[in-house]
Amino acid sequence: MSEGDKRLKVAVLGCGSVGSQVVRLLLEQVDDLAARIGARTELVGVAVRRLDASREVEVPEGLLTTDAMGLATREDVDLVVEVIGGIEPARSLILGALENGASVVTANKALLAEDGPTLFEAAAKANRDIFYEAAVAGAIPILRPLRESLAGDTVTRVLGIVNGTTNFILDKMDSSGAGFSEALEEAQDLGYAEADPTADVEGFDAAAKAAILASLAFHTRVTAADVYREGIAEVTAADVASAREMKCVVKLLAICELKDGAVSARVHPAMIPLSHPLASVREAYNAVFVESEAAGQLMFYGPGAGGSPTASAVLGDLVSAARNRAANTRGVGESAYADRAVLAMGDTITRYHVGIDVLDHAGVLASVATAFAEHDVSIQTVRQEGRAEDAQLVVVSHRATDAQLSATVAHLREMDIVRDVTSVMRVEGEQE
Ligand code: HSE
């Protein structure tokens, strides 16, 4: 059989906004894909929940099925694309496909972050690939660079804007002065935010992506449960304005760091300097900023969501997995040899921006400074504005552990001279 005669049978599980674009590209580009792979792909089935639902692509007659497991484990299927999402039945479908000898491409960040090792072990046992570039930051190539291009370097930090919905909301708050609810409503009207925005707004989506990034960057296993998470619902217009005063902007960051051989992974809103490359990431775009020992600083930028951009990443993986099938080999699997400890949030090092309403009396500033000093937190700047009987202090600390900083804030809240701690936000993206 010549190279051109080889046929690789492809099953697609799910035909929503990503799946329909995967099907479209598979059908439209079939000749180019054959030339790039060295074997022809043949779409043999598309699993859906309802046969009669309206779809963005016309699936050829006879290919739709509601029997996802039957399709995933069909004996002649070589490649399975899972774009259903969620934990079950996606996990069983992927495991079934691997056991059946198919390679798998998935965009399922929640499953990978919760139970990736089970999938990787099944792929290794079956001697097949499981690729998932589309699971983090949509179309942006970031997992392959971490897994392959940077495999000879030591990555020390990954800072990512990996959720487009929250970046759109924070960008809107920054550019228009809107509050969180108003900006969320606009994001929903424009289709950037779901009717139930919890997964995006509360940082669950970004936390799953942080777990995947940290695992690859640091050659260890990090799950979603290891990731500290805070969403953006508490970010106020005043926080955003205060960030501007400091020549900063508020972003929801996924931060993965290597410190003394241990890793930390966290997702929370943070102020970053306007001069940082991530500050220029506007609207619903994503970007991942990588720091490594030999390469220095790298930035990956692009559309992080949407059917067509996400399908681009899926197709890239499909071509890689298909090339491997055609060559009867498999690509790079999981690299978790480093087996690193995961640091508790309290042990991570950061800086705080704290807004405090205080009485405007002699000695108040000194008392506030003393509270910081008692927890061994050094103050970088203090700004004060008078407000009738009261004053508003904005204190920015130097770097300290998160435990020291949160103890300082708890202490401030108990002081008689403190009327209210109005804002607490971490400051990132700057080395001292
Ligand atoms: N909902 C995500 C976002 C895209 O807003 O970026 C899928 O992960």
CSV table of C-alpha atoms and ligand atoms in Angstrom, one decimal:
chain,number,residue,atom,x,y,z
A,1,MET,CA,0.0,0.0,0.0
A,2,SER,CA,1.4,3.4,-0.9
A,3,GLU,CA,1.4,6.3,1.6
A,4,GLY,CA,-1.5,7.9,-0.2
A,5,ASP,CA,-3.6,4.8,0.2
A,6,LYS,CA,-3.5,4.6,4.0
A,7,ARG,CA,-6.7,5.7,5.6
A,8,LEU,CA,-7.0,6.8,9.2
A,9,LYS,CA,-10.5,6.7,10.5
A,10,VAL,CA,-11.6,9.6,12.7
A,11,ALA,CA,-14.5,9.8,15.2
A,12,VAL,CA,-15.6,13.1,16.6
A,13,LEU,CA,-17.4,13.0,20.0
A,14,GLY,CA,-19.5,16.2,20.3
A,15,CYS,CA,-20.7,18.6,17.7
A,16,GLY,CA,-21.2,21.9,19.6
A,17,SER,CA,-19.3,25.1,18.7
A,18,VAL,CA,-15.9,23.4,18.7
A,19,GLY,CA,-16.9,20.0,17.3
A,20,SER,CA,-18.8,21.5,14.4
A,21,GLN,CA,-15.7,23.5,13.4
A,22,VAL,CA,-13.5,20.4,13.7
A,23,VAL,CA,-15.9,18.5,11.4
A,24,ARG,CA,-15.9,21.4,9.0
A,25,LEU,CA,-12.1,21.6,8.8
A,26,LEU,CA,-11.7,17.8,8.6
A,27,LEU,CA,-14.1,17.8,5.6
A,28,GLU,CA,-12.9,21.0,3.8
A,29,GLN,CA,-9.2,20.3,4.2
A,30,VAL,CA,-9.2,16.5,3.6
A,31,ASP,CA,-6.7,16.7,0.7
A,32,ASP,CA,-4.3,19.0,2.4
A,33,LEU,CA,-4.5,17.0,5.6
A,34,ALA,CA,-3.6,13.8,3.6
A,35,ALA,CA,-0.6,15.6,2.1
A,36,ARG,CA,0.5,16.8,5.6
A,37,ILE,CA,-0.1,13.5,7.3
A,38,GLY,CA,1.0,11.1,4.6
A,39,ALA,CA,-2.2,9.3,5.0
A,40,ARG,CA,-5.9,10.1,4.2
A,41,THR,CA,-8.2,10.8,7.1
A,42,GLU,CA,-11.8,9.6,6.9
A,43,LEU,CA,-14.5,11.0,9.2
A,44,VAL,CA,-16.5,7.9,10.1
A,45,GLY,CA,-18.8,9.2,12.8
A,46,VAL,CA,-19.9,12.2,14.9
A,47,ALA,CA,-21.5,11.5,18.3
A,48,VAL,CA,-24.2,13.9,19.4
A,49,ARG,CA,-26.8,14.0,22.1
A,50,ARG,CA,-29.7,14.8,19.8
A,51,LEU,CA,-29.8,13.9,16.1
A,52,ASP,CA,-32.3,16.6,15.2
A,53,ALA,CA,-30.5,19.6,16.9
A,54,SER,CA,-29.5,22.5,14.6
A,55,ARG,CA,-25.7,22.6,13.9
A,56,GLU,CA,-23.2,25.0,12.4
A,57,VAL,CA,-22.0,22.3,10.0
A,58,GLU,CA,-23.7,19.9,7.6
A,59,VAL,CA,-22.6,16.5,8.8
A,60,PRO,CA,-22.7,14.0,5.9
A,61,GLU,CA,-25.6,11.6,5.7
A,62,GLY,CA,-25.3,8.6,8.1
A,63,LEU,CA,-22.4,9.9,10.2
A,64,LEU,CA,-24.4,11.2,13.2
A,65,THR,CA,-25.0,8.9,16.1
A,66,THR,CA,-26.2,9.1,19.7
A,67,ASP,CA,-24.1,6.1,20.6
A,68,ALA,CA,-20.9,7.9,21.7
A,69,MET,CA,-19.3,4.8,23.4
A,70,GLY,CA,-20.1,2.6,20.4
A,71,LEU,CA,-18.4,5.1,18.1
A,72,ALA,CA,-15.4,5.7,20.5
A,73,THR,CA,-14.6,2.0,20.7
A,74,ARG,CA,-15.4,1.0,17.1
A,75,GLU,CA,-12.8,-1.5,16.2
A,76,ASP,CA,-11.7,0.3,13.0
A,77,VAL,CA,-11.4,3.8,14.5
A,78,ASP,CA,-7.8,5.2,14.7
A,79,LEU,CA,-8.3,8.6,16.1
A,80,VAL,CA,-10.9,9.9,18.5
A,81,VAL,CA,-11.6,13.7,19.1
A,82,GLU,CA,-13.4,14.3,22.3
A,83,VAL,CA,-15.0,17.8,22.5
A,84,ILE,CA,-18.0,17.0,24.7
A,85,GLY,CA,-16.3,18.4,27.9
A,86,GLY,CA,-17.1,17.7,31.5
A,87,ILE,CA,-15.9,14.7,33.6
A,88,GLU,CA,-18.4,11.9,32.6
A,89,PRO,CA,-19.0,10.4,30.1
A,90,ALA,CA,-15.9,12.1,28.6
A,91,ARG,CA,-13.5,10.1,30.8
A,92,SER,CA,-15.1,6.7,30.1
A,93,LEU,CA,-15.2,7.5,26.4
A,94,ILE,CA,-11.5,8.5,26.3
A,95,LEU,CA,-10.5,5.5,28.3
A,96,GLY,CA,-12.6,3.2,26.1
A,97,ALA,CA,-11.0,4.7,22.9
A,98,LEU,CA,-7.5,4.3,24.2
A,99,GLU,CA,-8.1,0.7,25.3
A,100,ASN,CA,-9.5,0.1,21.9
A,101,GLY,CA,-6.2,1.3,20.3
A,102,ALA,CA,-7.3,4.7,19.1
A,103,SER,CA,-5.2,7.9,19.8
A,104,VAL,CA,-7.1,10.7,21.4
A,105,VAL,CA,-7.3,14.5,21.0
A,106,THR,CA,-9.3,16.3,23.6
A,107,ALA,CA,-10.0,19.9,24.6
A,108,ASN,CA,-11.3,18.8,28.1
A,109,LYS,CA,-9.4,21.0,30.6
A,110,ALA,CA,-11.7,20.1,33.5
A,111,LEU,CA,-11.0,16.3,33.1
A,112,LEU,CA,-7.3,16.7,32.5
A,113,ALA,CA,-6.9,18.9,35.6
A,114,GLU,CA,-8.9,16.5,37.7
A,115,ASP,CA,-7.7,13.2,36.5
A,116,GLY,CA,-5.1,13.7,33.8
A,117,PRO,CA,-2.7,10.9,35.2
A,118,THR,CA,-5.4,8.2,34.7
A,119,LEU,CA,-5.7,9.3,31.0
A,120,PHE,CA,-1.9,9.5,30.5
A,121,GLU,CA,-1.4,6.1,32.0
A,122,ALA,CA,-4.0,4.6,29.8
A,123,ALA,CA,-2.4,6.2,26.7
A,124,ALA,CA,1.0,4.9,27.7
A,125,LYS,CA,-0.3,1.4,28.3
A,126,ALA,CA,-2.1,1.4,24.9
A,127,ASN,CA,1.0,2.9,23.3
A,128,ARG,CA,-1.2,5.7,21.9
A,129,ASP,CA,-1.2,9.5,22.0
A,130,ILE,CA,-3.4,11.7,24.0
A,131,PHE,CA,-2.9,15.4,22.9
A,132,TYR,CA,-4.8,18.4,24.4
A,133,GLU,CA,-3.4,21.7,23.1
A,134,ALA,CA,-6.9,23.1,22.8
A,135,ALA,CA,-7.5,22.6,26.6
A,136,VAL,CA,-5.5,25.7,27.5
A,137,ALA,CA,-5.8,29.1,25.8
A,138,GLY,CA,-7.7,28.0,22.7
A,139,ALA,CA,-5.7,28.5,19.5
A,140,ILE,CA,-2.5,29.6,21.2
A,141,PRO,CA,0.3,27.0,20.9
A,142,ILE,CA,1.5,26.8,24.5
A,143,LEU,CA,1.4,23.2,25.6
A,144,ARG,CA,3.5,21.9,22.8
A,145,PRO,CA,6.2,24.7,23.4
A,146,LEU,CA,6.2,23.7,27.1
A,147,ARG,CA,6.3,20.0,26.4
A,148,GLU,CA,8.8,20.0,23.5
A,149,SER,CA,10.4,23.4,22.5
A,150,LEU,CA,11.3,24.2,26.2
A,151,ALA,CA,12.1,20.6,27.2
A,152,GLY,CA,15.8,21.4,27.3
A,153,ASP,CA,15.4,24.5,29.5
A,154,THR,CA,14.2,25.1,33.1
A,155,VAL,CA,10.9,27.0,33.2
A,156,THR,CA,10.7,29.0,36.4
A,157,ARG,CA,7.4,30.8,36.0
A,158,VAL,CA,4.3,30.9,33.9
A,159,LEU,CA,1.9,33.9,34.1
A,160,GLY,CA,-1.2,33.5,32.1
A,161,ILE,CA,-4.3,35.4,31.1
A,162,VAL,CA,-6.1,32.1,30.2
A,163,ASN,CA,-9.8,33.1,30.6
A,164,GLY,CA,-11.2,35.4,27.9
A,165,THR,CA,-14.5,36.1,29.7
A,166,THR,CA,-12.9,37.5,32.8
A,167,ASN,CA,-10.3,39.4,30.7
A,168,PHE,CA,-13.1,41.0,28.7
A,169,ILE,CA,-14.9,42.0,31.9
A,170,LEU,CA,-11.8,43.5,33.6
A,171,ASP,CA,-10.8,45.3,30.4
A,172,LYS,CA,-14.3,46.8,30.2
A,173,MET,CA,-14.1,47.9,33.8
A,174,ASP,CA,-10.7,49.5,33.1
A,175,SER,CA,-11.7,51.3,29.9
A,176,SER,CA,-15.1,52.5,30.9
A,177,GLY,CA,-15.0,52.7,34.7
A,178,ALA,CA,-17.9,50.3,34.9
A,179,GLY,CA,-18.6,48.1,38.0
A,180,PHE,CA,-18.3,44.3,37.8
A,181,SER,CA,-22.0,43.6,37.4
A,182,GLU,CA,-22.4,46.1,34.5
A,183,ALA,CA,-19.4,44.7,32.7
A,184,LEU,CA,-20.6,41.2,33.2
A,185,GLU,CA,-23.9,42.1,31.7
A,186,GLU,CA,-22.3,43.5,28.7
A,187,ALA,CA,-20.1,40.4,28.3
A,188,GLN,CA,-23.3,38.3,28.4
A,189,ASP,CA,-25.0,40.5,25.9
A,190,LEU,CA,-22.1,40.2,23.5
A,191,GLY,CA,-21.9,36.4,24.0
A,192,TYR,CA,-18.5,36.5,25.8
A,193,ALA,CA,-20.0,35.2,29.1
A,194,GLU,CA,-22.4,32.3,29.7
A,195,ALA,CA,-25.8,32.8,31.2
A,196,ASP,CA,-24.3,31.0,34.3
A,197,PRO,CA,-20.9,32.6,34.4
A,198,THR,CA,-19.7,30.9,37.5
A,199,ALA,CA,-16.9,28.7,35.9
A,200,ASP,CA,-15.3,31.7,34.3
A,201,VAL,CA,-16.0,34.5,36.9
A,202,GLU,CA,-15.0,32.4,40.0
A,203,GLY,CA,-11.8,31.2,38.3
A,204,PHE,CA,-12.6,27.5,38.0
A,205,ASP,CA,-11.8,27.5,34.3
A,206,ALA,CA,-8.5,29.3,34.8
A,207,ALA,CA,-7.6,27.0,37.7
A,208,ALA,CA,-8.0,23.9,35.6
A,209,LYS,CA,-5.7,25.5,33.0
A,210,ALA,CA,-3.2,26.5,35.7
A,211,ALA,CA,-3.0,22.9,36.8
A,212,ILE,CA,-2.3,21.7,33.2
A,213,LEU,CA,0.3,24.5,32.7
A,214,ALA,CA,2.1,23.8,36.0
A,215,SER,CA,2.2,20.0,35.3
A,216,LEU,CA,3.9,20.5,31.9
A,217,ALA,CA,6.1,23.4,32.9
A,218,PHE,CA,7.5,21.7,36.0
A,219,HIS,CA,7.4,18.0,35.0
A,220,THR,CA,5.2,17.1,37.9
A,221,ARG,CA,1.6,16.3,38.7
A,222,VAL,CA,-0.6,19.3,39.7
A,223,THR,CA,-4.3,18.9,39.8
A,224,ALA,CA,-7.1,21.4,40.1
A,225,ALA,CA,-7.4,20.7,43.8
A,226,ASP,CA,-3.7,22.0,44.2
A,227,VAL,CA,-4.5,25.4,42.7
A,228,TYR,CA,-5.4,28.3,45.0
A,229,ARG,CA,-8.4,30.1,43.4
A,230,GLU,CA,-10.1,33.5,43.7
A,231,GLY,CA,-12.4,34.9,41.1
A,232,ILE,CA,-13.1,38.5,40.0
A,233,ALA,CA,-16.6,39.0,41.5
A,234,GLU,CA,-15.2,41.1,44.3
A,235,VAL,CA,-13.1,43.4,42.1
A,236,THR,CA,-14.5,46.9,42.4
A,237,ALA,CA,-14.4,50.0,40.1
A,238,ALA,CA,-12.3,51.6,43.0
A,239,ASP,CA,-9.7,48.7,42.8
A,240,VAL,CA,-9.4,49.2,39.0
A,241,ALA,CA,-9.1,53.0,39.5
A,242,SER,CA,-6.5,52.5,42.3
A,243,ALA,CA,-4.5,50.2,40.0
A,244,ARG,CA,-4.5,53.0,37.3
A,245,GLU,CA,-3.1,55.5,39.9
A,246,MET,CA,-0.3,53.0,40.4
A,247,LYS,CA,0.3,52.7,36.6
A,248,CYS,CA,-1.1,49.2,36.9
A,249,VAL,CA,-4.1,47.2,35.5
A,250,VAL,CA,-6.1,44.5,37.1
A,251,LYS,CA,-6.0,41.1,35.4
A,252,LEU,CA,-7.1,37.6,36.4
A,253,LEU,CA,-3.8,35.7,36.4
A,254,ALA,CA,-3.0,32.0,36.5
A,255,ILE,CA,0.4,31.9,38.1
A,256,CYS,CA,2.6,28.8,38.2
A,257,GLU,CA,6.0,29.1,39.9
A,258,LEU,CA,9.0,27.0,40.9
A,259,LYS,CA,10.5,27.9,44.2
A,260,ASP,CA,13.2,26.0,46.0
A,261,GLY,CA,12.2,22.9,44.1
A,262,ALA,CA,8.5,23.1,45.0
A,263,VAL,CA,5.7,24.4,42.8
A,264,SER,CA,2.9,26.7,43.4
A,265,ALA,CA,-0.2,27.3,41.2
A,266,ARG,CA,-2.8,30.0,41.9
A,267,VAL,CA,-5.5,32.0,40.2
A,268,HIS,CA,-6.6,35.4,41.5
A,269,PRO,CA,-7.0,38.9,40.3
A,270,ALA,CA,-3.9,40.9,40.6
A,271,MET,CA,-2.5,44.3,39.7
A,272,ILE,CA,0.3,44.2,37.1
A,273,PRO,CA,2.3,47.2,35.8
A,274,LEU,CA,1.2,48.7,32.6
A,275,SER,CA,4.7,48.1,31.3
A,276,HIS,CA,4.3,44.3,31.6
A,277,PRO,CA,3.5,42.6,28.3
A,278,LEU,CA,0.4,41.0,29.8
A,279,ALA,CA,-1.1,44.4,30.5
A,280,SER,CA,-1.6,45.0,26.8
A,281,VAL,CA,-3.8,41.9,26.5
A,282,ARG,CA,-7.3,43.4,25.9
A,283,GLU,CA,-10.8,42.3,25.4
A,284,ALA,CA,-11.3,38.5,25.4
A,285,TYR,CA,-7.8,37.6,24.2
A,286,ASN,CA,-5.5,35.3,26.1
A,287,ALA,CA,-1.7,35.3,26.6
A,288,VAL,CA,0.8,33.2,28.4
A,289,PHE,CA,4.1,34.7,29.6
A,290,VAL,CA,6.8,32.2,30.3
A,291,GLU,CA,10.1,32.7,32.1
A,292,SER,CA,12.8,30.2,31.8
A,293,GLU,CA,16.5,30.0,32.8
A,294,ALA,CA,18.1,29.9,29.4
A,295,ALA,CA,15.5,31.4,27.1
A,296,GLY,CA,14.5,34.3,29.4
A,297,GLN,CA,11.0,35.7,28.8
A,298,LEU,CA,8.6,34.4,26.1
A,299,MET,CA,5.1,35.6,25.4
A,300,PHE,CA,2.4,33.5,23.6
A,301,TYR,CA,-0.7,35.5,22.5
A,302,GLY,CA,-4.0,35.0,20.7
A,303,PRO,CA,-7.6,34.0,20.8
A,304,GLY,CA,-8.3,31.7,23.8
A,305,ALA,CA,-11.8,30.6,23.0
A,306,GLY,CA,-14.4,30.2,20.3
A,307,GLY,CA,-15.3,27.4,18.0
A,308,SER,CA,-12.9,28.0,15.1
A,309,PRO,CA,-9.8,29.0,17.0
A,310,THR,CA,-10.2,26.1,19.4
A,311,ALA,CA,-10.7,23.8,16.4
A,312,SER,CA,-7.4,25.0,14.9
A,313,ALA,CA,-5.6,23.6,18.0
A,314,VAL,CA,-7.6,20.4,17.9
A,315,LEU,CA,-6.7,19.9,14.2
A,316,GLY,CA,-3.0,20.6,14.9
A,317,ASP,CA,-3.1,17.8,17.5
A,318,LEU,CA,-5.0,15.5,15.1
A,319,VAL,CA,-2.4,15.9,12.4
A,320,SER,CA,0.4,15.1,14.9
A,321,ALA,CA,-1.5,12.1,16.3
A,322,ALA,CA,-2.3,10.9,12.7
A,323,ARG,CA,1.3,11.3,11.6
A,324,ASN,CA,2.3,9.1,14.5
A,325,ARG,CA,-0.3,6.5,13.7
A,326,ALA,CA,0.8,6.5,10.1
A,327,ALA,CA,4.4,6.0,11.2
A,328,ASN,CA,3.3,3.4,13.8
A,329,THR,CA,4.8,5.4,16.7
A,330,ARG,CA,3.7,7.7,19.5
A,331,GLY,CA,4.7,11.1,20.6
A,332,VAL,CA,5.9,12.5,23.9
A,333,GLY,CA,3.8,11.3,26.8
A,334,GLU,CA,3.5,12.7,30.3
A,335,SER,CA,6.7,13.9,32.0
A,336,ALA,CA,6.1,13.9,35.7
A,337,TYR,CA,9.5,12.6,36.8
A,338,ALA,CA,10.2,15.6,39.0
A,339,ASP,CA,7.5,14.7,41.5
A,340,ARG,CA,7.6,18.1,43.2
A,341,ALA,CA,5.8,19.2,46.3
A,342,VAL,CA,3.0,21.8,45.9
A,343,LEU,CA,3.4,24.8,48.1
A,344,ALA,CA,0.5,26.0,50.2
A,345,MET,CA,-0.8,29.5,49.3
A,346,GLY,CA,0.5,30.9,52.5
A,347,ASP,CA,4.0,30.0,51.6
A,348,THR,CA,3.9,31.8,48.2
A,349,ILE,CA,5.7,35.1,47.9
A,350,THR,CA,3.7,38.1,46.6
A,351,ARG,CA,3.0,41.8,47.3
A,352,TYR,CA,-0.3,43.4,48.5
A,353,HIS,CA,-2.1,46.5,47.7
A,354,VAL,CA,-4.3,47.4,50.7
A,355,GLY,CA,-6.9,50.2,50.8
A,356,ILE,CA,-7.7,51.2,54.4
A,357,ASP,CA,-10.3,53.8,55.7
A,358,VAL,CA,-8.8,55.2,58.9
A,359,LEU,CA,-9.5,57.9,61.4
A,360,ASP,CA,-7.5,61.0,60.6
A,361,HIS,CA,-5.7,61.4,64.0
A,362,ALA,CA,-2.1,61.9,65.0
A,363,GLY,CA,-0.3,58.5,65.2
A,364,VAL,CA,-2.7,56.6,63.0
A,365,LEU,CA,-0.2,56.2,60.1
A,366,ALA,CA,2.4,55.1,62.6
A,367,SER,CA,0.0,52.5,64.0
A,368,VAL,CA,-0.8,51.1,60.6
A,369,ALA,CA,2.9,51.0,59.8
A,370,THR,CA,3.5,49.1,63.1
A,371,ALA,CA,0.9,46.5,62.2
A,372,PHE,CA,2.8,45.8,58.9
A,373,ALA,CA,6.1,45.7,60.8
A,374,GLU,CA,4.7,43.2,63.4
A,375,HIS,CA,4.2,40.7,60.7
A,376,ASP,CA,7.6,41.5,59.2
A,377,VAL,CA,6.0,43.0,56.1
A,378,SER,CA,8.0,45.9,54.6
A,379,ILE,CA,6.0,48.8,53.1
A,380,GLN,CA,7.0,50.0,49.7
A,381,THR,CA,4.6,53.0,49.2
A,382,VAL,CA,1.9,54.8,51.2
A,383,ARG,CA,-0.7,57.2,49.6
A,384,GLN,CA,-3.1,59.2,51.7
A,385,GLU,CA,-6.2,61.1,50.8
A,386,GLY,CA,-8.3,63.1,53.3
A,387,ARG,CA,-12.0,62.4,53.5
A,388,ALA,CA,-13.8,64.6,56.1
A,389,GLU,CA,-13.0,63.1,59.5
A,390,ASP,CA,-11.4,60.1,57.9
A,391,ALA,CA,-8.5,59.3,55.6
A,392,GLN,CA,-8.1,56.7,52.9
A,393,LEU,CA,-4.7,55.0,53.0
A,394,VAL,CA,-3.4,52.9,50.2
A,395,VAL,CA,-0.4,50.8,51.2
A,396,VAL,CA,1.6,48.7,48.8
A,397,SER,CA,3.9,46.2,50.5
A,398,HIS,CA,7.2,44.7,49.4
A,399,ARG,CA,7.3,41.0,48.8
A,400,ALA,CA,6.4,38.7,51.7
A,401,THR,CA,4.7,35.4,52.1
A,402,ASP,CA,1.0,35.4,51.5
A,403,ALA,CA,0.5,34.2,55.1
A,404,GLN,CA,2.3,37.2,56.5
A,405,LEU,CA,0.3,39.6,54.3
A,406,SER,CA,-3.1,38.1,55.1
A,407,ALA,CA,-2.2,38.1,58.9
A,408,THR,CA,-1.4,41.8,58.5
A,409,VAL,CA,-4.8,42.5,56.9
A,410,ALA,CA,-6.5,40.5,59.6
A,411,HIS,CA,-4.7,42.6,62.2
A,412,LEU,CA,-5.6,45.8,60.5
A,413,ARG,CA,-9.3,44.8,60.5
A,414,GLU,CA,-9.2,44.5,64.3
A,415,MET,CA,-7.7,47.9,65.0
A,416,ASP,CA,-10.0,50.7,66.4
A,417,ILE,CA,-8.5,53.3,64.2
A,418,VAL,CA,-9.3,51.3,61.1
A,419,ARG,CA,-12.9,51.9,59.9
A,420,ASP,CA,-12.7,49.4,57.1
A,421,VAL,CA,-10.2,47.6,54.9
A,422,THR,CA,-11.8,48.5,51.6
A,423,SER,CA,-9.5,46.6,49.2
A,424,VAL,CA,-7.0,43.9,49.2
A,425,MET,CA,-5.3,42.9,46.0
A,426,ARG,CA,-2.1,41.2,45.1
A,427,VAL,CA,0.5,43.0,42.9
A,428,GLU,CA,2.4,40.7,40.5
A,429,GLY,CA,4.5,40.8,37.4
A,430,GLU,CA,7.4,42.8,38.8
A,431,GLN,CA,10.7,41.6,40.2
A,432,GLU,CA,12.2,43.7,43.0
B,1,HSE,N1,-14.8,30.1,28.9
B,1,HSE,C1,-13.4,30.2,28.5
B,1,HSE,C2,-13.0,31.6,28.4
B,1,HSE,C3,-13.1,29.5,27.2
B,1,HSE,O1,-13.8,32.5,28.7
B,1,HSE,O2,-11.8,31.8,28.1
B,1,HSE,C4,-13.0,28.1,27.4
B,1,HSE,O3,-12.0,27.7,28.3
